[in-house]
CSV table of C-alpha atoms and ligand atoms in Angstrom, one decimal:
chain,number,residue,atom,x,y,z
A,1,MET,CA,26.9,-1.4,-13.3
A,2,SER,CA,25.7,2.1,-12.4
A,3,ARG,CA,26.7,4.3,-9.5
A,4,LYS,CA,24.0,6.9,-10.2
A,5,PRO,CA,21.3,6.8,-7.6
A,6,VAL,CA,18.4,4.6,-8.5
A,7,VAL,CA,15.0,3.8,-7.1
A,8,LEU,CA,14.2,0.3,-5.9
A,9,ILE,CA,10.6,-1.1,-5.9
A,10,THR,CA,9.9,-4.4,-4.3
A,11,GLY,CA,6.7,-6.2,-5.2
A,12,ALA,CA,6.8,-4.3,-8.4
A,13,SER,CA,4.4,-6.6,-10.3
A,14,GLY,CA,1.6,-5.9,-7.8
A,15,GLU,CA,-1.3,-3.4,-8.1
A,16,ILE,CA,0.5,-0.4,-6.6
A,17,GLY,CA,3.7,-1.3,-8.5
A,18,HIS,CA,1.9,-0.9,-11.8
A,19,GLY,CA,0.7,2.6,-11.1
A,20,LEU,CA,3.9,3.6,-9.4
A,21,ILE,CA,6.2,2.5,-12.2
A,22,ASP,CA,4.1,4.3,-14.8
A,23,GLN,CA,4.1,7.5,-12.8
A,24,LEU,CA,7.8,7.4,-11.7
A,25,SER,CA,9.0,6.7,-15.2
A,26,THR,CA,7.3,9.8,-16.6
A,27,ASP,CA,8.1,12.0,-13.6
A,28,THR,CA,11.8,11.5,-13.3
A,29,ASP,CA,14.8,10.5,-15.3
A,30,ARG,CA,16.0,8.4,-12.3
A,31,ALA,CA,16.5,4.8,-13.2
A,32,ILE,CA,14.1,2.3,-11.6
A,33,ILE,CA,15.1,-1.2,-10.6
A,34,THR,CA,12.5,-3.7,-9.5
A,35,LEU,CA,12.2,-6.9,-7.6
A,36,ASP,CA,9.3,-9.4,-7.6
A,37,LEU,CA,8.7,-13.1,-7.5
A,38,VAL,CA,7.4,-12.9,-11.1
A,39,PRO,CA,8.6,-11.2,-14.2
A,40,LEU,CA,7.3,-7.7,-15.0
A,41,SER,CA,4.6,-7.4,-17.6
A,42,PRO,CA,5.8,-6.5,-21.1
A,43,LYS,CA,4.1,-3.1,-20.7
A,44,LEU,CA,6.2,-2.2,-17.7
A,45,SER,CA,9.5,-3.8,-18.6
A,46,PRO,CA,10.7,-1.0,-21.0
A,47,LYS,CA,10.2,1.6,-18.1
A,48,VAL,CA,12.6,-0.2,-15.8
A,49,ARG,CA,16.4,-0.4,-15.9
A,50,GLN,CA,16.6,-3.9,-14.5
A,51,HIS,CA,14.1,-6.3,-13.1
A,52,TYR,CA,15.2,-9.0,-10.6
A,53,VAL,CA,13.0,-12.1,-10.4
A,54,GLY,CA,13.4,-13.4,-6.9
A,55,SER,CA,12.4,-13.1,-3.2
A,56,ILE,CA,12.9,-10.3,-0.8
A,57,LEU,CA,14.0,-13.1,1.6
A,58,ASP,CA,16.9,-14.1,-0.7
A,59,GLN,CA,19.9,-12.5,1.1
A,60,GLN,CA,22.3,-13.3,-1.8
A,61,LEU,CA,20.0,-11.5,-4.2
A,62,LEU,CA,19.8,-8.4,-1.9
A,63,ASP,CA,23.6,-8.5,-1.6
A,64,ARG,CA,24.0,-8.5,-5.4
A,65,ILE,CA,21.7,-5.5,-5.8
A,66,LEU,CA,23.6,-3.7,-3.0
A,67,ALA,CA,26.8,-4.3,-4.9
A,68,GLU,CA,25.4,-3.3,-8.3
A,69,TYR,CA,23.5,-0.2,-7.5
A,70,GLU,CA,23.5,2.9,-5.4
A,71,ILE,CA,19.9,3.3,-4.0
A,72,ASP,CA,18.6,6.2,-2.0
A,73,LEU,CA,14.8,5.6,-2.4
A,74,ILE,CA,13.0,2.4,-1.8
A,75,PHE,CA,9.3,1.6,-2.2
A,76,HIS,CA,8.9,-1.6,-0.3
A,77,LEU,CA,5.6,-2.8,-1.7
A,78,ALA,CA,6.0,-6.6,-1.5
A,79,ALA,CA,3.4,-8.1,1.0
A,80,VAL,CA,0.9,-10.9,1.5
A,81,LEU,CA,-2.5,-9.3,2.0
A,82,SER,CA,-5.1,-9.9,4.7
A,83,THR,CA,-7.2,-12.7,3.2
A,84,ARG,CA,-4.3,-14.7,1.9
A,85,GLY,CA,-2.4,-14.2,5.1
A,86,GLU,CA,-5.1,-16.0,7.1
A,87,PHE,CA,-4.7,-19.1,5.0
A,88,ALA,CA,-0.9,-19.0,5.3
A,89,PRO,CA,0.0,-17.0,8.4
A,90,VAL,CA,3.6,-18.2,8.8
A,91,THR,CA,4.3,-17.3,5.1
A,92,ALA,CA,2.6,-13.9,5.6
A,93,HIS,CA,4.8,-13.3,8.7
A,94,LYS,CA,7.9,-14.3,6.7
A,95,VAL,CA,7.2,-12.0,3.8
A,96,ASN,CA,5.6,-9.1,5.7
A,97,VAL,CA,7.9,-9.0,8.8
A,98,GLU,CA,11.2,-10.8,7.9
A,99,GLY,CA,11.0,-9.4,4.4
A,100,THR,CA,10.6,-5.9,5.8
A,101,LEU,CA,13.4,-6.4,8.3
A,102,ALA,CA,15.7,-7.6,5.4
A,103,LEU,CA,14.9,-4.5,3.4
A,104,LEU,CA,15.4,-2.1,6.3
A,105,GLU,CA,18.8,-3.7,6.9
A,106,PHE,CA,19.5,-3.4,3.2
A,107,ALA,CA,18.6,0.3,3.3
A,108,GLN,CA,20.9,0.9,6.3
A,109,ARG,CA,23.8,-0.8,4.5
A,110,GLN,CA,23.1,1.1,1.3
A,111,GLY,CA,23.1,4.4,3.3
A,112,GLU,CA,26.3,3.5,5.1
A,113,SER,CA,28.0,2.7,1.7
A,114,HIS,CA,27.1,6.0,0.0
A,115,GLY,CA,26.8,8.2,3.1
A,116,ARG,CA,23.3,9.6,2.5
A,117,SER,CA,20.0,8.7,4.0
A,118,VAL,CA,17.8,6.2,2.2
A,119,ILE,CA,14.1,7.1,2.0
A,120,PHE,CA,12.1,4.0,2.8
A,121,MET,CA,8.5,4.1,1.7
A,122,PHE,CA,6.3,1.6,3.4
A,123,PRO,CA,2.7,1.1,2.5
A,124,SER,CA,0.8,0.2,5.7
A,125,SER,CA,-2.9,-0.3,5.9
A,126,ILE,CA,-6.3,0.3,7.7
A,127,ALA,CA,-5.7,-3.3,8.7
A,128,ALA,CA,-3.3,-2.0,11.3
A,129,TYR,CA,-6.5,-1.1,13.3
A,130,GLY,CA,-8.7,-3.6,15.1
A,131,LEU,CA,-12.1,-2.6,16.4
A,132,SER,CA,-14.3,-5.1,18.3
A,133,GLY,CA,-17.2,-5.1,15.8
A,134,PRO,CA,-19.8,-3.0,13.9
A,135,ASP,CA,-21.0,-1.1,17.1
A,136,ALA,CA,-17.5,-0.1,18.2
A,137,LYS,CA,-16.7,0.9,14.6
A,138,LYS,CA,-19.7,3.2,14.4
A,139,ARG,CA,-18.8,4.8,17.7
A,140,ALA,CA,-15.2,5.3,16.7
A,141,GLY,CA,-16.0,7.1,13.5
A,142,ARG,CA,-12.8,8.6,11.9
A,143,VAL,CA,-9.9,7.1,13.8
A,144,ARG,CA,-6.5,8.7,14.4
A,145,GLU,CA,-3.2,7.0,13.8
A,146,ASP,CA,-2.6,6.0,17.5
A,147,GLU,CA,-6.0,4.7,18.3
A,148,PHE,CA,-7.3,1.1,18.2
A,149,ASN,CA,-3.9,-0.4,17.2
A,150,THR,CA,-5.0,-3.9,18.0
A,151,PRO,CA,-5.3,-5.6,14.6
A,152,THR,CA,-7.0,-9.0,14.3
A,153,THR,CA,-5.3,-10.3,11.1
A,154,MET,CA,-1.8,-11.6,10.6
A,155,TYR,CA,-1.4,-9.0,7.9
A,156,GLY,CA,-2.6,-6.2,10.2
A,157,CYS,CA,-0.2,-7.3,13.0
A,158,ASN,CA,2.6,-7.5,10.5
A,159,LYS,CA,2.0,-4.0,9.0
A,160,LEU,CA,1.7,-2.4,12.5
A,161,TYR,CA,5.0,-4.1,13.5
A,162,GLY,CA,6.6,-3.0,10.2
A,163,GLU,CA,5.8,0.6,11.1
A,164,LEU,CA,7.4,0.1,14.5
A,165,LEU,CA,10.5,-1.6,13.0
A,166,GLY,CA,10.8,1.3,10.5
A,167,ALA,CA,10.6,3.8,13.4
A,168,TYR,CA,13.3,1.8,15.2
A,169,TYR,CA,15.7,1.8,12.3
A,170,ALA,CA,15.1,5.5,11.7
A,171,GLY,CA,15.4,6.6,15.3
A,172,HIS,CA,17.1,4.1,17.6
A,173,TYR,CA,19.1,1.8,15.5
A,174,LYS,CA,21.8,0.0,17.6
A,175,GLN,CA,21.3,2.7,20.2
A,176,LEU,CA,23.7,1.0,22.7
A,177,VAL,CA,26.6,0.4,20.4
A,178,LEU,CA,29.2,3.2,21.0
A,179,GLU,CA,30.8,3.2,17.6
A,180,ALA,CA,27.7,2.3,15.7
A,181,PRO,CA,27.1,4.1,12.4
A,182,PRO,CA,24.3,6.6,12.6
A,183,SER,CA,20.9,5.6,11.2
A,184,LYS,CA,20.7,5.9,7.5
A,185,VAL,CA,17.0,4.9,7.1
A,186,ASP,CA,14.5,7.7,6.6
A,187,PHE,CA,11.4,5.6,7.2
A,188,ARG,CA,8.0,6.9,5.9
A,189,GLY,CA,4.8,4.8,6.3
A,190,LEU,CA,1.4,5.4,4.7
A,191,ARG,CA,-1.7,3.7,6.0
A,192,PHE,CA,-3.6,3.1,2.9
A,193,PRO,CA,-7.4,2.5,2.8
A,194,GLY,CA,-8.7,-0.1,0.3
A,195,LEU,CA,-7.4,0.8,-3.1
A,196,ILE,CA,-9.4,0.7,-6.3
A,197,SER,CA,-7.6,0.6,-9.7
A,198,ALA,CA,-9.2,0.7,-13.1
A,199,VAL,CA,-6.4,-1.3,-14.7
A,200,THR,CA,-5.6,-4.1,-12.3
A,201,LEU,CA,-7.3,-6.3,-9.7
A,202,PRO,CA,-6.0,-6.9,-6.3
A,203,SER,CA,-5.4,-10.4,-5.1
A,204,GLY,CA,-5.7,-11.8,-1.6
A,205,GLY,CA,-7.1,-8.7,0.2
A,206,THR,CA,-10.3,-8.3,2.1
A,207,SER,CA,-11.2,-4.9,0.7
A,208,ASP,CA,-11.4,-6.6,-2.7
A,209,TYR,CA,-15.2,-6.6,-2.8
A,210,ALA,CA,-15.2,-3.1,-4.2
A,211,PRO,CA,-12.8,-3.5,-7.1
A,212,GLU,CA,-14.1,-7.0,-7.8
A,213,MET,CA,-17.6,-5.7,-8.1
A,214,ILE,CA,-16.6,-3.0,-10.5
A,215,HIS,CA,-14.4,-5.1,-12.7
A,216,ALA,CA,-17.0,-7.9,-12.8
A,217,ALA,CA,-19.8,-5.5,-13.9
A,218,ALA,CA,-17.5,-4.0,-16.6
A,219,GLN,CA,-17.0,-7.5,-18.0
A,220,GLY,CA,-20.7,-8.4,-17.9
A,221,LYS,CA,-20.1,-11.0,-15.2
A,222,PRO,CA,-22.3,-11.5,-12.2
A,223,TYR,CA,-20.8,-10.8,-8.8
A,224,ALA,CA,-21.8,-11.8,-5.2
A,225,SER,CA,-20.5,-9.4,-2.6
A,226,PHE,CA,-19.0,-11.2,0.4
A,227,VAL,CA,-19.9,-8.3,2.8
A,228,ARG,CA,-23.2,-6.8,4.0
A,229,PRO,CA,-24.6,-3.8,2.1
A,230,ASP,CA,-24.1,-1.5,5.2
A,231,THR,CA,-20.4,-2.3,5.5
A,232,ARG,CA,-18.3,0.8,5.3
A,233,ILE,CA,-14.5,1.3,5.1
A,234,PRO,CA,-12.4,4.0,3.5
A,235,PHE,CA,-11.3,3.6,-0.1
A,236,MET,CA,-9.1,5.5,-2.5
A,237,ALA,CA,-8.6,5.6,-6.3
A,238,MET,CA,-5.2,4.2,-7.3
A,239,PRO,CA,-3.9,7.5,-8.9
A,240,ASP,CA,-4.4,9.3,-5.6
A,241,ALA,CA,-2.5,6.5,-3.8
A,242,ILE,CA,0.4,6.9,-6.2
A,243,THR,CA,0.4,10.7,-5.8
A,244,ALA,CA,0.4,10.3,-2.0
A,245,LEU,CA,3.4,7.9,-2.1
A,246,LEU,CA,5.4,10.2,-4.4
A,247,ARG,CA,4.4,13.3,-2.5
A,248,LEU,CA,5.4,11.9,0.9
A,249,ALA,CA,8.6,10.6,-0.6
A,250,SER,CA,9.6,14.0,-1.8
A,251,THR,CA,8.7,16.0,1.3
A,252,PRO,CA,11.7,17.4,3.2
A,253,ALA,CA,12.2,15.4,6.4
A,254,GLN,CA,12.0,18.4,8.7
A,255,ARG,CA,8.3,18.9,7.6
A,256,LEU,CA,7.3,15.5,8.9
A,257,THR,CA,5.9,15.2,12.4
A,258,ARG,CA,5.1,11.4,12.2
A,259,ARG,CA,6.7,8.3,10.8
A,260,THR,CA,3.4,6.8,9.6
A,261,TYR,CA,0.4,8.7,8.3
A,262,ASN,CA,-3.3,7.9,7.7
A,263,ILE,CA,-4.6,8.8,4.4
A,264,GLY,CA,-8.2,8.7,3.3
A,265,ALA,CA,-10.3,9.9,0.3
A,266,PHE,CA,-13.9,8.6,0.5
A,267,ALA,CA,-15.7,6.0,2.7
A,268,PRO,CA,-18.8,4.5,0.9
A,269,SER,CA,-20.9,1.6,2.2
A,270,ALA,CA,-21.0,-1.5,0.0
A,271,GLN,CA,-24.5,-0.5,-0.9
A,272,GLU,CA,-23.4,2.8,-2.2
A,273,ILE,CA,-20.7,1.2,-4.3
A,274,MET,CA,-23.3,-1.3,-5.7
A,275,ASP,CA,-25.7,1.6,-6.6
A,276,GLU,CA,-22.9,3.5,-8.4
A,277,VAL,CA,-21.9,0.3,-10.3
A,278,GLN,CA,-25.5,-0.4,-11.2
A,279,LEU,CA,-25.8,3.2,-12.5
A,280,ALA,CA,-22.7,2.9,-14.7
A,281,PHE,CA,-23.5,-0.7,-15.8
A,282,PRO,CA,-27.3,-1.0,-15.8
A,283,ASN,CA,-27.1,-4.7,-16.7
A,284,ALA,CA,-24.8,-5.6,-13.9
A,285,VAL,CA,-26.0,-8.5,-11.7
A,286,ILE,CA,-24.8,-8.0,-8.2
A,287,THR,CA,-26.0,-10.1,-5.3
A,288,ILE,CA,-25.1,-10.5,-1.7
A,289,LYS,CA,-23.5,-13.7,-0.3
A,290,VAL,CA,-22.0,-12.8,3.0
A,291,ASP,CA,-18.8,-14.6,4.0
A,292,GLU,CA,-19.1,-14.2,7.8
A,293,ARG,CA,-15.4,-14.7,8.4
A,294,ARG,CA,-14.3,-12.1,5.9
A,295,GLN,CA,-17.1,-9.8,7.1
A,296,ASN,CA,-15.6,-10.0,10.6
A,297,ILE,CA,-12.3,-8.8,9.3
A,298,VAL,CA,-13.9,-5.8,7.5
A,299,ASP,CA,-16.0,-5.1,10.6
A,300,SER,CA,-12.7,-4.7,12.6
A,301,TRP,CA,-11.5,-2.0,10.2
A,302,PRO,CA,-12.5,1.6,10.8
A,303,GLU,CA,-15.3,3.3,8.9
A,304,ASP,CA,-13.0,6.1,8.0
A,305,VAL,CA,-9.6,7.6,9.0
A,306,ASP,CA,-8.6,11.0,10.3
A,307,ASP,CA,-5.8,12.1,7.9
A,308,GLN,CA,-5.3,15.6,9.1
A,309,ALA,CA,-1.6,15.1,9.8
A,310,ALA,CA,-1.0,14.0,6.2
A,311,ARG,CA,-2.9,17.0,4.9
A,312,THR,CA,-1.1,19.5,7.2
A,313,ASP,CA,2.5,18.1,7.0
A,314,TRP,CA,2.8,17.2,3.3
A,315,GLY,CA,-0.3,18.4,1.5
A,316,HIS,CA,-2.3,15.1,1.1
A,317,SER,CA,-5.2,16.1,-1.0
A,318,PRO,CA,-6.9,13.4,-3.0
A,319,LYS,CA,-8.2,14.4,-6.4
A,320,TYR,CA,-11.0,11.9,-6.5
A,321,ASP,CA,-14.0,11.8,-4.2
A,322,PHE,CA,-16.4,8.9,-4.4
A,323,HIS,CA,-18.5,10.2,-7.4
A,324,LYS,CA,-15.5,11.6,-9.2
A,325,ALA,CA,-13.5,8.4,-8.8
A,326,PHE,CA,-16.3,6.5,-10.6
A,327,ARG,CA,-17.2,9.2,-13.2
A,328,ASP,CA,-13.8,10.5,-14.2
A,329,TYR,CA,-11.5,7.6,-13.5
A,330,LEU,CA,-12.9,4.1,-12.9
A,331,ILE,CA,-15.8,3.9,-15.4
A,332,PRO,CA,-14.1,5.5,-18.5
A,333,THR,CA,-10.8,3.7,-17.9
A,334,ILE,CA,-12.4,0.3,-17.2
A,335,LYS,CA,-14.8,0.6,-20.2
A,336,SER,CA,-12.0,1.2,-22.6
A,337,GLN,CA,-10.0,-1.7,-21.1
A,338,TYR,CA,-12.7,-4.3,-21.6
A,339,THR,CA,-14.0,-3.2,-25.0
B,401,LIG,N1,-6.4,-4.0,0.8
B,401,LIG,C1,-5.8,-4.6,1.9
B,401,LIG,C2,-6.4,-5.9,2.2
B,401,LIG,O1,-7.6,-6.0,1.9
B,401,LIG,C3,-5.9,-3.8,3.1
B,401,LIG,O2,-4.8,-3.0,3.2
B,401,LIG,O3,-5.8,-6.8,2.7
């Protein structure tokens, strides 16, 4: 039992969770508590005060955490990604929407019990956009937050609605109830591009062709890209994604002009990624075997994002551009991992 404020991370065993726990545990002496369907890896466990194995949809479990800890910062990472969500849309909706609603309600109750605002960090996605195809995508170029908000995947719809729910909790919660407690949720959303980590592989996403290609080459395995070589979407190296999450979380609320921000770093075509991988791993065997259905999803996502607001409001400034991400982060880290 601890009444010192702690940080809660849901979906902690996932890709972002790995990087976030590593960084948070070195940055602060704040205790971290985590929640995931599966146990934490033995590497991460020592960095965490307590790990709960369970579902974000388990209300009794959330009530237990509420009673045991005082939380004023939540990273709500648990989600079903865009490819998996198309095979199980109702499950995706449950996890991505009902799960987010349960966590927002949890945050509000936490805030009411200790009297301070709870910062609620919500990773959203380029999947929140929906363009009608490659031509529209070319014409649109770098898109701003409020354009093309017509996603075509269950995951994209869920993330966009999660952003709206967060804004509702932060700004209009129970607006007609006279004696209602004030909102205690300080919601902050980040629309991530495709993320590439050198230490973990994503599962169930549609931007996965980039990380899969790199990790396959590093292990000497052949890889067939499921998108055309000219396919272009924004990507970011995982360390920059973690930095962005932590930077936005620690920015004073009065500096923020939006509830959800685009963030970008580089936007290579699949061909450019293949060339870079081939350069680093000359024996790599990469072929193309387009999966038209997954291609359609990537074709509905923007070529790049306009992240000016994030740069201006809270200093988003990715350390890794495309070549630096490969040269200084991905290749050396991956090589050491597989040898
Ligand atoms: N990486 C995610 C996906 O592919 C997009 O946010 O689903």
